[in-house]
XYZ file of C-alpha atoms in Angstrom:
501
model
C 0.000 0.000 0.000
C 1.146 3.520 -0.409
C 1.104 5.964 1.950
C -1.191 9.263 0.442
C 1.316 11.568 2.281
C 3.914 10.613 0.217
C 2.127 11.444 -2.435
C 1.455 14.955 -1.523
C 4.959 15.805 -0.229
C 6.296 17.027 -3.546
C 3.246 19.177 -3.942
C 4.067 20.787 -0.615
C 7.071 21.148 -0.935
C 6.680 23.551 -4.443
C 4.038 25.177 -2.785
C 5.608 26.466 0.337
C 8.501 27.444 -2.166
C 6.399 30.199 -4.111
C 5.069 31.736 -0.602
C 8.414 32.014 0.841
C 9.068 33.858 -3.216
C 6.000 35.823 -2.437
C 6.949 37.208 1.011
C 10.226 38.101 0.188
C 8.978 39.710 -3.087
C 6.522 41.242 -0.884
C 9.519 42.512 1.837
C 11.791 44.030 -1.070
C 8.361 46.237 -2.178
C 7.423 46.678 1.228
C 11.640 48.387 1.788
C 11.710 49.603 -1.242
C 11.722 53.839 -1.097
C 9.190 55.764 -3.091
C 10.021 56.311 -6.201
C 12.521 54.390 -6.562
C 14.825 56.494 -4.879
C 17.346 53.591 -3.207
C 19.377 54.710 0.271
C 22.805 55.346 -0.747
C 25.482 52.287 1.322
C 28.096 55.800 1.440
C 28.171 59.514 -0.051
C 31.964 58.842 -0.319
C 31.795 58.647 -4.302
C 30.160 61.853 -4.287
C 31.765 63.808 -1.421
C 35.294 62.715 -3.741
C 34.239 64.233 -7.199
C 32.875 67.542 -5.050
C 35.380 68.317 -2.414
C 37.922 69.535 -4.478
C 35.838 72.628 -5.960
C 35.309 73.608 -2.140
C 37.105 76.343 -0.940
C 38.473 77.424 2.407
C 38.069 81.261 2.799
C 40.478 83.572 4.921
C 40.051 87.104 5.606
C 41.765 89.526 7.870
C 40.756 92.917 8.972
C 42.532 95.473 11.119
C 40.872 96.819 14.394
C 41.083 99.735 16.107
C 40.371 100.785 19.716
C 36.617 100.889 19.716
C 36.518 97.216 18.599
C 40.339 95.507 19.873
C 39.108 96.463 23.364
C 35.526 94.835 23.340
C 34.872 90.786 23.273
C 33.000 89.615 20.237
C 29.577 88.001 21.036
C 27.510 85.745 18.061
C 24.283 86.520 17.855
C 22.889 83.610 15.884
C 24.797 84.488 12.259
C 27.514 81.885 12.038
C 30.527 82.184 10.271
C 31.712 85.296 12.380
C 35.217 86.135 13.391
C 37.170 83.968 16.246
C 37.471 86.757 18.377
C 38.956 86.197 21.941
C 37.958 88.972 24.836
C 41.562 90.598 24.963
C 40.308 93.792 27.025
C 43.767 93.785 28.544
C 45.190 95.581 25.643
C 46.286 99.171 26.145
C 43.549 101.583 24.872
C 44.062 102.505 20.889
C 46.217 99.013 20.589
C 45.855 97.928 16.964
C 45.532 93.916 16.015
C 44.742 91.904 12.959
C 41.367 89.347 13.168
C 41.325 86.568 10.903
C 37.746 85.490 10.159
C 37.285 81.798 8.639
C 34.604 80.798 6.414
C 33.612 78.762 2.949
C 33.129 78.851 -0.573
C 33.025 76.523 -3.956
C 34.150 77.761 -7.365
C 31.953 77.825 -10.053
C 34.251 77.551 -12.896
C 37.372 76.686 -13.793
C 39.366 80.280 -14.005
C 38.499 80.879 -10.258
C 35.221 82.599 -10.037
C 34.240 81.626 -6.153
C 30.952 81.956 -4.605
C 30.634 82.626 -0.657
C 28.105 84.823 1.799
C 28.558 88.431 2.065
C 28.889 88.608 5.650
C 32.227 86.220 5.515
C 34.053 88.547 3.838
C 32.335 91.963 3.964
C 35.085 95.013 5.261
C 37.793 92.721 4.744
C 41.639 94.028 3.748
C 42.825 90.712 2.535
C 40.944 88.157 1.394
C 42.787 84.241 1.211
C 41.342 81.522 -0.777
C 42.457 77.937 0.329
C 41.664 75.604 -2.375
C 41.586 71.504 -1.651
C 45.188 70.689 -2.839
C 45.908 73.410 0.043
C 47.423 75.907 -2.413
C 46.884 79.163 -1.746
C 45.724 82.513 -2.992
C 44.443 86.350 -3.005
C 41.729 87.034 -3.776
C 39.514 90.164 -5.049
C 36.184 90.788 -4.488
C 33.916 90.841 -7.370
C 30.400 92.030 -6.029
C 28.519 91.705 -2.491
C 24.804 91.440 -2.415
C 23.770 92.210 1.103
C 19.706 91.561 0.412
C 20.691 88.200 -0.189
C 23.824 87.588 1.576
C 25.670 86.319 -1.608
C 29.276 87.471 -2.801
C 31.501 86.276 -5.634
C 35.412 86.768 -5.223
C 37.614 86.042 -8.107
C 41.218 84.505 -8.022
C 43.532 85.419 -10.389
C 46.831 83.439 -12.907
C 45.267 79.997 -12.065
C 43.334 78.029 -14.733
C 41.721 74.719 -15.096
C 40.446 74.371 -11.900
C 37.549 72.143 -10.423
C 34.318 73.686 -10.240
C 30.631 72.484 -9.145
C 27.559 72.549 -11.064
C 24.297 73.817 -9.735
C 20.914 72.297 -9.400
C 17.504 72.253 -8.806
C 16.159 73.847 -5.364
C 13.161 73.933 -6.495
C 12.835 69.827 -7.540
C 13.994 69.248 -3.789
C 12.131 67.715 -1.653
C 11.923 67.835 1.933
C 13.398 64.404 3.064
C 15.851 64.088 0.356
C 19.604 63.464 1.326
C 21.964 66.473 1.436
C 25.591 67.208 2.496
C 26.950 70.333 3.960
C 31.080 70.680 2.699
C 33.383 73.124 4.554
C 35.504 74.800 6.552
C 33.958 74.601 10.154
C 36.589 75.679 12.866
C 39.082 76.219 9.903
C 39.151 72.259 10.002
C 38.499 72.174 6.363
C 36.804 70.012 3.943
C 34.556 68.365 6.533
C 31.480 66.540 5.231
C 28.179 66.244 7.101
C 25.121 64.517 5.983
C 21.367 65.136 6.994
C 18.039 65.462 5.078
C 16.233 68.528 4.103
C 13.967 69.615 6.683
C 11.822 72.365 5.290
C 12.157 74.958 2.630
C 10.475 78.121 1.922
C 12.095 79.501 5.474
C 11.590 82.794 6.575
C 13.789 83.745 9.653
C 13.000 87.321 9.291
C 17.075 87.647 7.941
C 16.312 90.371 5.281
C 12.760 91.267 2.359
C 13.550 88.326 0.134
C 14.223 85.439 3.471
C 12.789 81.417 1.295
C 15.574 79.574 3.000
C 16.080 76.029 2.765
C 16.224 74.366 6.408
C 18.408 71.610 6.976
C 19.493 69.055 9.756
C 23.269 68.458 8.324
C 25.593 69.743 10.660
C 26.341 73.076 10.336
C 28.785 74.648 12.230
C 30.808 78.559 12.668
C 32.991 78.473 9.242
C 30.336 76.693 7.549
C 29.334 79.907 5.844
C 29.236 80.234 2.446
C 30.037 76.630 1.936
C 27.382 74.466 -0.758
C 24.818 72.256 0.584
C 25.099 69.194 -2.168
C 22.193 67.069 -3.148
C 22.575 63.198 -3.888
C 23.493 64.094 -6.721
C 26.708 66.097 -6.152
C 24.778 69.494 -7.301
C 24.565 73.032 -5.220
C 21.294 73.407 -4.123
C 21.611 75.930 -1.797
C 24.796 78.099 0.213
C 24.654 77.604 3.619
C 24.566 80.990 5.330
C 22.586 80.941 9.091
C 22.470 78.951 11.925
C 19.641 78.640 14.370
C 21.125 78.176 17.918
C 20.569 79.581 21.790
C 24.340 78.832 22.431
C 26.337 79.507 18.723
C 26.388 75.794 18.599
C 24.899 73.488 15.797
C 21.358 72.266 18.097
C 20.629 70.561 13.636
C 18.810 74.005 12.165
C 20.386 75.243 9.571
C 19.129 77.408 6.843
C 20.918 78.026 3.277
C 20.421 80.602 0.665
C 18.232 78.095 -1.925
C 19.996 77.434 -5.788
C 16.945 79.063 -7.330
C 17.601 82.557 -6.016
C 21.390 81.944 -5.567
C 22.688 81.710 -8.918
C 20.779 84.319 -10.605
C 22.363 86.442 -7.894
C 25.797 85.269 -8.525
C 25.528 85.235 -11.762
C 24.714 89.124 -12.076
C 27.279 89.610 -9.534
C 29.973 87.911 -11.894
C 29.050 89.502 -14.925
C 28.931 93.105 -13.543
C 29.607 93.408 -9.982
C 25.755 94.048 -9.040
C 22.166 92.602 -8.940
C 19.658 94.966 -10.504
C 15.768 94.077 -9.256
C 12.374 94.658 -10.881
C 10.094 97.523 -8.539
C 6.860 97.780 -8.233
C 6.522 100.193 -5.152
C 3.919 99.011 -2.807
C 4.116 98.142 0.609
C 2.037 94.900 1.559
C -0.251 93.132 4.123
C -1.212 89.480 4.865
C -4.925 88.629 4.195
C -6.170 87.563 7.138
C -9.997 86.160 7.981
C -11.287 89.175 9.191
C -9.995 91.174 6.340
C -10.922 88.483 3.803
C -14.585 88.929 4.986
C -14.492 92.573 4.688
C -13.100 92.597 1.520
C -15.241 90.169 -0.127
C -13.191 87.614 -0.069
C -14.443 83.520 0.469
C -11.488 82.770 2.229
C -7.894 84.399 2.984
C -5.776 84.333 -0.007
C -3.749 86.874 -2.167
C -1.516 89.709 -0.439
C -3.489 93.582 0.627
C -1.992 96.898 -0.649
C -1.589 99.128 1.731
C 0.266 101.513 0.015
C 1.355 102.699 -3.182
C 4.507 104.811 -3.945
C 3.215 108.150 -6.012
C 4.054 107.582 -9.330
C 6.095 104.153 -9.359
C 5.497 101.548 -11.782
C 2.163 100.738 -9.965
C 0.924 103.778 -8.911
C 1.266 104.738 -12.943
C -0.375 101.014 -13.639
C -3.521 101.825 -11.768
C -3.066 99.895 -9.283
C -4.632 101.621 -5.449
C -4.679 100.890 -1.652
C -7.532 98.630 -1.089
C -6.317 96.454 -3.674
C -5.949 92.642 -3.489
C -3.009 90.863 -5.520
C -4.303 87.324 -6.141
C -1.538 86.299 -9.441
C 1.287 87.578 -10.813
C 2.361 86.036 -14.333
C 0.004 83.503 -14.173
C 1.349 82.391 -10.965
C -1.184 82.112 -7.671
C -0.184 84.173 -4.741
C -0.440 82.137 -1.328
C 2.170 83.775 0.670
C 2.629 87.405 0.994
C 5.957 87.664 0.808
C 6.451 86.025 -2.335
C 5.673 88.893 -4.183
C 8.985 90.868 -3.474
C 10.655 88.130 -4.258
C 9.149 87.904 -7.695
C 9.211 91.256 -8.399
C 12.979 91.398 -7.445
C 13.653 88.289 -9.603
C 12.572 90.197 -13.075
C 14.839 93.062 -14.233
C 13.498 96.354 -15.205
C 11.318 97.005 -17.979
C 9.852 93.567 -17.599
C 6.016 93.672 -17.924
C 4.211 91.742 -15.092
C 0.863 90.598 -15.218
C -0.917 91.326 -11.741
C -4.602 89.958 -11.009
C -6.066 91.992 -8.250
C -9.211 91.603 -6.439
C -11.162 95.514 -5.879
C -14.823 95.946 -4.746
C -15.911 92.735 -5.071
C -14.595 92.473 -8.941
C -11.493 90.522 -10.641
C -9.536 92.832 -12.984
C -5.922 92.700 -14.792
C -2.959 95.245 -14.678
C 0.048 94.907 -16.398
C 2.727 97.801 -14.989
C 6.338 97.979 -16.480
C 9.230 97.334 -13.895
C 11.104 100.137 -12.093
C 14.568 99.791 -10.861
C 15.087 98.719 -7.174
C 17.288 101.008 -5.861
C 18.298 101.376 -1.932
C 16.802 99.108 0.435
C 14.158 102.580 1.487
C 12.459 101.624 -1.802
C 12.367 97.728 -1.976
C 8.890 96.604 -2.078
C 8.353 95.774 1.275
C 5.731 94.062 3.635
C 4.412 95.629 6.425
C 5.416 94.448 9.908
C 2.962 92.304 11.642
C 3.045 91.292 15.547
C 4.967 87.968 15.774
C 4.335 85.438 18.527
C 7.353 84.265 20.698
C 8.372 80.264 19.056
C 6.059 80.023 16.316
C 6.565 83.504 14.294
C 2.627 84.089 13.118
C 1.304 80.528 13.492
C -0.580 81.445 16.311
C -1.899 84.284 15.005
C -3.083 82.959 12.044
C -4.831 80.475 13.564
C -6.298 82.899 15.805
C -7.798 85.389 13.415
C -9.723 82.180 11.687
C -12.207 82.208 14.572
C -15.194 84.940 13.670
C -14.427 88.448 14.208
C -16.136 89.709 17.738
C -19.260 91.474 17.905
C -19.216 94.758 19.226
C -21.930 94.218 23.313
C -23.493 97.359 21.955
C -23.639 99.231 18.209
C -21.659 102.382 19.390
C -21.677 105.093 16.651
C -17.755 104.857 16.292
C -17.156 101.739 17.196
C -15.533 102.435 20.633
C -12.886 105.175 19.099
C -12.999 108.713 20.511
C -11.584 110.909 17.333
C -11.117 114.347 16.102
C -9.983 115.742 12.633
C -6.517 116.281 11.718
C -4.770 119.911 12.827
C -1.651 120.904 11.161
C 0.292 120.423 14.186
C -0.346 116.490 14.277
C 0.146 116.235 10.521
C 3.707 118.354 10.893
C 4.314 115.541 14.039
C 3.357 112.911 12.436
C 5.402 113.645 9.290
C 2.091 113.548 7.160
C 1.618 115.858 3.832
C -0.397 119.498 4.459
C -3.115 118.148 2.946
C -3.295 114.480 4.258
C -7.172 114.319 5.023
C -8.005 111.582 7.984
C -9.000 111.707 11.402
C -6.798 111.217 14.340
C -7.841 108.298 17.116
C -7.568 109.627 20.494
C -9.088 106.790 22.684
C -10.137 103.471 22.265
C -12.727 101.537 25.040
C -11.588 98.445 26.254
C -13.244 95.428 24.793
C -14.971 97.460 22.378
C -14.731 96.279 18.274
C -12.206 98.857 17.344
C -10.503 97.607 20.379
C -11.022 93.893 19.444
C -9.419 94.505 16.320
C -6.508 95.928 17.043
C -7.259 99.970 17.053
C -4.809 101.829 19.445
C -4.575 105.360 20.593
C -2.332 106.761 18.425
C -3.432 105.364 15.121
C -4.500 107.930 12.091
C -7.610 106.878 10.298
C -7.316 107.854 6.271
C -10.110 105.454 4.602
C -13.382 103.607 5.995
C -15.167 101.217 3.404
C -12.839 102.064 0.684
C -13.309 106.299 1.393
C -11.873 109.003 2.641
C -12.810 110.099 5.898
C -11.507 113.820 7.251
C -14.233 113.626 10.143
C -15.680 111.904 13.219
C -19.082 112.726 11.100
C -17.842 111.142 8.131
C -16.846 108.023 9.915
C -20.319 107.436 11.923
C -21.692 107.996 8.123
C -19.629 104.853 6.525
C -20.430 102.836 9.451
C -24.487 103.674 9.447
C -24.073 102.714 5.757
C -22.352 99.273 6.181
C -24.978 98.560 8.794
C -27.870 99.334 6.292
C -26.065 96.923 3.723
C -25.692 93.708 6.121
C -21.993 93.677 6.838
C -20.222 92.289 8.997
C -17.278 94.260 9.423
C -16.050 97.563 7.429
C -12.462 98.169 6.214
C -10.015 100.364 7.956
C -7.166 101.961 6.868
C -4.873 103.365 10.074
C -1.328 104.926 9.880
C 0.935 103.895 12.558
C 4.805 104.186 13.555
C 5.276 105.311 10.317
C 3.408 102.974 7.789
C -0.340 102.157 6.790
C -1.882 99.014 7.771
C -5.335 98.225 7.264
C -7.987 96.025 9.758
C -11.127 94.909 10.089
C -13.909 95.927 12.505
C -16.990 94.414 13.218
C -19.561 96.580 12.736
């Protein structure tokens, strides 16, 4: 007789062959990044082909009494000088301070790109290349909105340079390596991932850093952040840190804006920047209802320079900028930086939002010229830790209700006199009224009316008087809104708010 087991052993046997296939097929899927994107074994193949177009950078500077006698403290910028508290020194005593940072050239007759800030009021300038030769070096421009510099070394050809790549592509997650000189060690290597972008540490008007958690460290400055790929995608430049100390924040000036910058600077020592003139607000909830708006979205104009490239355009306070070039506006401060990214004479195409209508301008770029005239946002509170998070979130909720429908919502005002407009720095003819007092938890109070504040338009008007206020607001009642648009003057620039009527 013959045992049926037998029979059936083969059978098993295949069987239990393809699962084991199937789970490990299964595992490799399962391990397997996404898209196909495989976990490098060592960055060692790339560090080697990079390294050598990564530059140490020396500078020295001479100090005189009102600096030789006084300790040097960082603030948060790293890179600085190694300065040691030498107070001791007789009054007036002279010394030399060598400051240490990083750089990579960008082609192969010695064109080197660093920060401004490593080698800004320098007297000699040092480049240390790989091979540890060494050499002067000139400067060629600083930009000091974007904290970029290119310095040029001279009677030296056929030297290793980098290539540049895609900030944009990057993703946040996706390997990166920080190469350069921190402590003067030089040609360290650290790896981390990316771990945000679009950064803005308040650092200057056109801040969309890259944030990293590779090690970055004083000397670090200036130095490329590579990609997987061995490609600059971004110059590190500022450290976050209680203690000067690398706590893994770093932030680096992203490709994308980068090498336009350097590339300007090469070719003629300068950036010129597209200008629009205005000075901008976010949208926030309250103003969004006010102005008509479904949701918050799109930056407010609070002011527009008398006859810039906007002002001649059309384009008014009140005014909503929802596109530029076909491009949606979410953030505010991406508008200077788009602006500044065009050169003059370029014509941009602006979508605005006004009175409850869509219409198209299309102005013709000024010239940037000193910082004064950058198109600028206007400053906003900030909460301690989380920047405006908070207050973001906060200003979602509905706006408060005034207890009781007081004829100025709370505000005690009178008309301008010539002495508060010669004060107050206002033109002889600047037509508003002037906010003397504001009741506690009233709705001018609620949002964000102080003592202090000039008044210049209600509901999209002028108003010169206390009558001509109580007149907008008896007229927004009539209509069914909920809150009326403000347009105050304070510490120097116009804001605009929202009041619940």
């Amino acid at each position: 007789m013959v045992d049926a087991s037998d029979g059936r052993r083969p059978a098993f046997r295949v069987a239990a062959a393809l699962v084991t296939v199937l789970l490990l097929s299964f595992a490799a899927v399962a391990v397997a990044p996404a898209g196909g994107r495989e976990v490098p074994e060592s960055f060692a193949d790339v560090v080697s082909r990079v390294r050598p177009a990564v530059v140490n950078i020396a500078t020295s500077r001479t100090f005189g009494e009102e600096v030789a006698t006084r300790p040097y403290r960082n603030f948060g910028r790293e890179g600085a000088p190694f300065l040691h508290d030498e107070t001791h020194l007789p009054p007036g005593h002279p010394r030399t301070v060598t400051s240490l940072g990083s750089g990579f050239l960008v082609s192969s007759d010695g064109y080197v790109v660093t920060n401004g800030h490593t080698i800004e009021r320098a007297s000699r300038i040092r480049v240390i290349l790989h091979d540890e030769r060494v050499f002067d070096a000139t400067v060629v421009g600083i930009d000091g909105l974007t904290d970029i510099a290119v310095v040029k070394i001279s009677s030296v050809r056929n030297l290793p340079f980098v290539q540049w790549g895609d900030s944009d592509a990057i993703r946040i997650g996706d390997w990166v390596m920080a190469i350069g000189n921190p402590f003067g060690l030089g040609g360290s290597v650290t790896v981390g991932v990316v771990s945000g972008s679009g950064r803005d540490i308040r650092s200057g008007p056109y801040d969309n850093y890259l944030q990293t958690d590779a090690s970055i460290n004083s000397g670090n400055s200036g130095g490329p952040l590579i990609d997987a790929a061995g490609r600059v995608v971004g110059i590190n430049t500022v450290i976050l840190s209680p203690t000067g100390g690398n706590i893994g924040i770093g932030f680096a000036v992203p490709a994308a804006m980068a090498r336009p910058v350097a590339n300007q600077l090469r070719d003629r020592g300068q950036v010129e920047r597209g200008w629009l003139g205005l000075r901008l607000q976010t949208v926030t909830a309250g103003l969004a209802r006010a102005l008509g708006l479904t949701r918050p979205r799109g930056a407010l104009v609070t002011a527009v320079t008398a006859d810039g490239p906007a002002d001649r355009a059309g384009i008014q306070a009140g005014d909503v900028i929802l596109g530029l070039d076909g491009e949606e506006i979410r953030q505010v401060r991406t508008i200077p930086r788009l602006i500044a990214s065009q050169a003059p004479g370029h014509v941009v195409e602006i979508g605005l939002w006004r009175g409850g209508a869509r219409l198209t301008l299309r102005p013709v770029l000024g010239a940037a010229g000193d910082v004064a005239s950058l198109d600028g946002l206007v400053s906003e509170p900030e909460l301690a830790g989380v920047g405006g998070i908070i207050s973001g979130l906060l200003d979602e909720q509905p706006p408060p209700r005034a207890r009781e429908r007081e004829p100025l919502l709370g505000m005690q005002l009178m008309p301008l006199s010539s002495e508060m407009r010669l004060a107050l720095s206002l033109a002889p003819d600047r037509r508003g009224v002037y906010v003397v007092a504001v009741k506690p938890d009233s709705a001018a109070d609620a949002a964000g009316v102080r003592p202090g504040d000039v008044i210049f338009v209600a509901a999209h008007s002028p108003v010169s008087s206390p009558q001509e206020m109580a007149e907008r607001l008896t007229t927004a009642r009539r209509s069914g809104e909920e809150a009326i648009l403000i347009q105050v003057y304070r510490e120097g620039e116009p804001r605009f708010v929202a009041v619940a009527v």
